[in-house]
């Protein structure tokens, strides 16, 4: 099961109302959730070009913003690097956080730890690409054995 269906199923099972996506690119995950759930999303991305990855360029932000218009207040957009804008997200406000920004180590681990206070009790800290060594290392160091992997390399841990 891909990340979209994993998140959709969890959103339905847990009656999620508010989610945060860190690293939206062109919004594939966000727009899937808009169409298949009633979740309101906060979306964070710096939308900076990357010399080593031609898929990341300035036009991605305009593409995302144009598509987001149809969803009105259900999508809140914050432009910036995730660790630079963290104070714009209230503590204990999110039902889930989907980490999909920088996949390097220790960035993933630092981002996970920085954003845990933003989750409500029982909220899900999650991401994909668990098969990537830096992601797997970060998740294991952040949560030890207190995480699960499901679907196509989707990982999550529930905040107690």
PDB file of N, CA and C in Angstrom, residues 1 8 11 22 45 51 64 68 93 113 145 149 159:
ATOM      1  N   UNK A   1       0.843  -1.171   0.000  1.00  0.00           N
ATOM      2  CA  UNK A   1       0.000   0.000   0.000  1.00  0.00           C
ATOM      3  C   UNK A   1       0.897   1.246   0.000  1.00  0.00           C
ATOM      4  N   UNK A   8      -4.527   7.885   4.329  1.00  0.00           N
ATOM      5  CA  UNK A   8      -5.991   7.947   4.232  1.00  0.00           C
ATOM      6  C   UNK A   8      -6.647   6.990   5.211  1.00  0.00           C
ATOM      7  N   UNK A  11      -6.163   8.235   8.720  1.00  0.00           N
ATOM      8  CA  UNK A  11      -6.993   9.423   8.947  1.00  0.00           C
ATOM      9  C   UNK A  11      -8.434   9.018   9.250  1.00  0.00           C
ATOM     10  N   UNK A  22       5.690  18.182   5.909  1.00  0.00           N
ATOM     11  CA  UNK A  22       6.971  18.873   5.807  1.00  0.00           C
ATOM     12  C   UNK A  22       7.657  18.397   4.537  1.00  0.00           C
ATOM     13  N   UNK A  45       7.235  24.032   2.853  1.00  0.00           N
ATOM     14  CA  UNK A  45       8.305  23.733   1.902  1.00  0.00           C
ATOM     15  C   UNK A  45       9.067  25.022   1.629  1.00  0.00           C
ATOM     16  N   UNK A  51      20.582  21.815  -7.249  1.00  0.00           N
ATOM     17  CA  UNK A  51      21.463  21.583  -8.399  1.00  0.00           C
ATOM     18  C   UNK A  51      21.583  20.109  -8.764  1.00  0.00           C
ATOM     19  N   UNK A  64       2.066  24.267  -7.021  1.00  0.00           N
ATOM     20  CA  UNK A  64       1.384  23.871  -5.791  1.00  0.00           C
ATOM     21  C   UNK A  64       0.349  24.917  -5.384  1.00  0.00           C
ATOM     22  N   UNK A  68      -3.643  24.456  -4.976  1.00  0.00           N
ATOM     23  CA  UNK A  68      -4.164  24.587  -3.610  1.00  0.00           C
ATOM     24  C   UNK A  68      -5.334  25.558  -3.522  1.00  0.00           C
ATOM     25  N   UNK A  93      -0.973  20.606  18.363  1.00  0.00           N
ATOM     26  CA  UNK A  93      -2.002  21.041  17.417  1.00  0.00           C
ATOM     27  C   UNK A  93      -2.265  20.080  16.263  1.00  0.00           C
ATOM     28  N   UNK A 113      12.588  15.062  16.049  1.00  0.00           N
ATOM     29  CA  UNK A 113      12.657  15.468  17.461  1.00  0.00           C
ATOM     30  C   UNK A 113      12.117  16.885  17.665  1.00  0.00           C
ATOM     31  N   UNK A 145      12.613   0.914  19.165  1.00  0.00           N
ATOM     32  CA  UNK A 145      11.678  -0.086  18.634  1.00  0.00           C
ATOM     33  C   UNK A 145      10.235   0.408  18.651  1.00  0.00           C
ATOM     34  N   UNK A 149       6.590  -0.082  10.475  1.00  0.00           N
ATOM     35  CA  UNK A 149       6.744   0.142   9.044  1.00  0.00           C
ATOM     36  C   UNK A 149       5.638  -0.639   8.353  1.00  0.00           C
ATOM     37  N   UNK A 159       2.579   9.184  19.389  1.00  0.00           N
ATOM     38  CA  UNK A 159       2.991   9.944  20.558  1.00  0.00           C
ATOM     39  C   UNK A 159       2.155   9.528  21.769  1.00  0.00           C
TER      40      UNK A 159
END
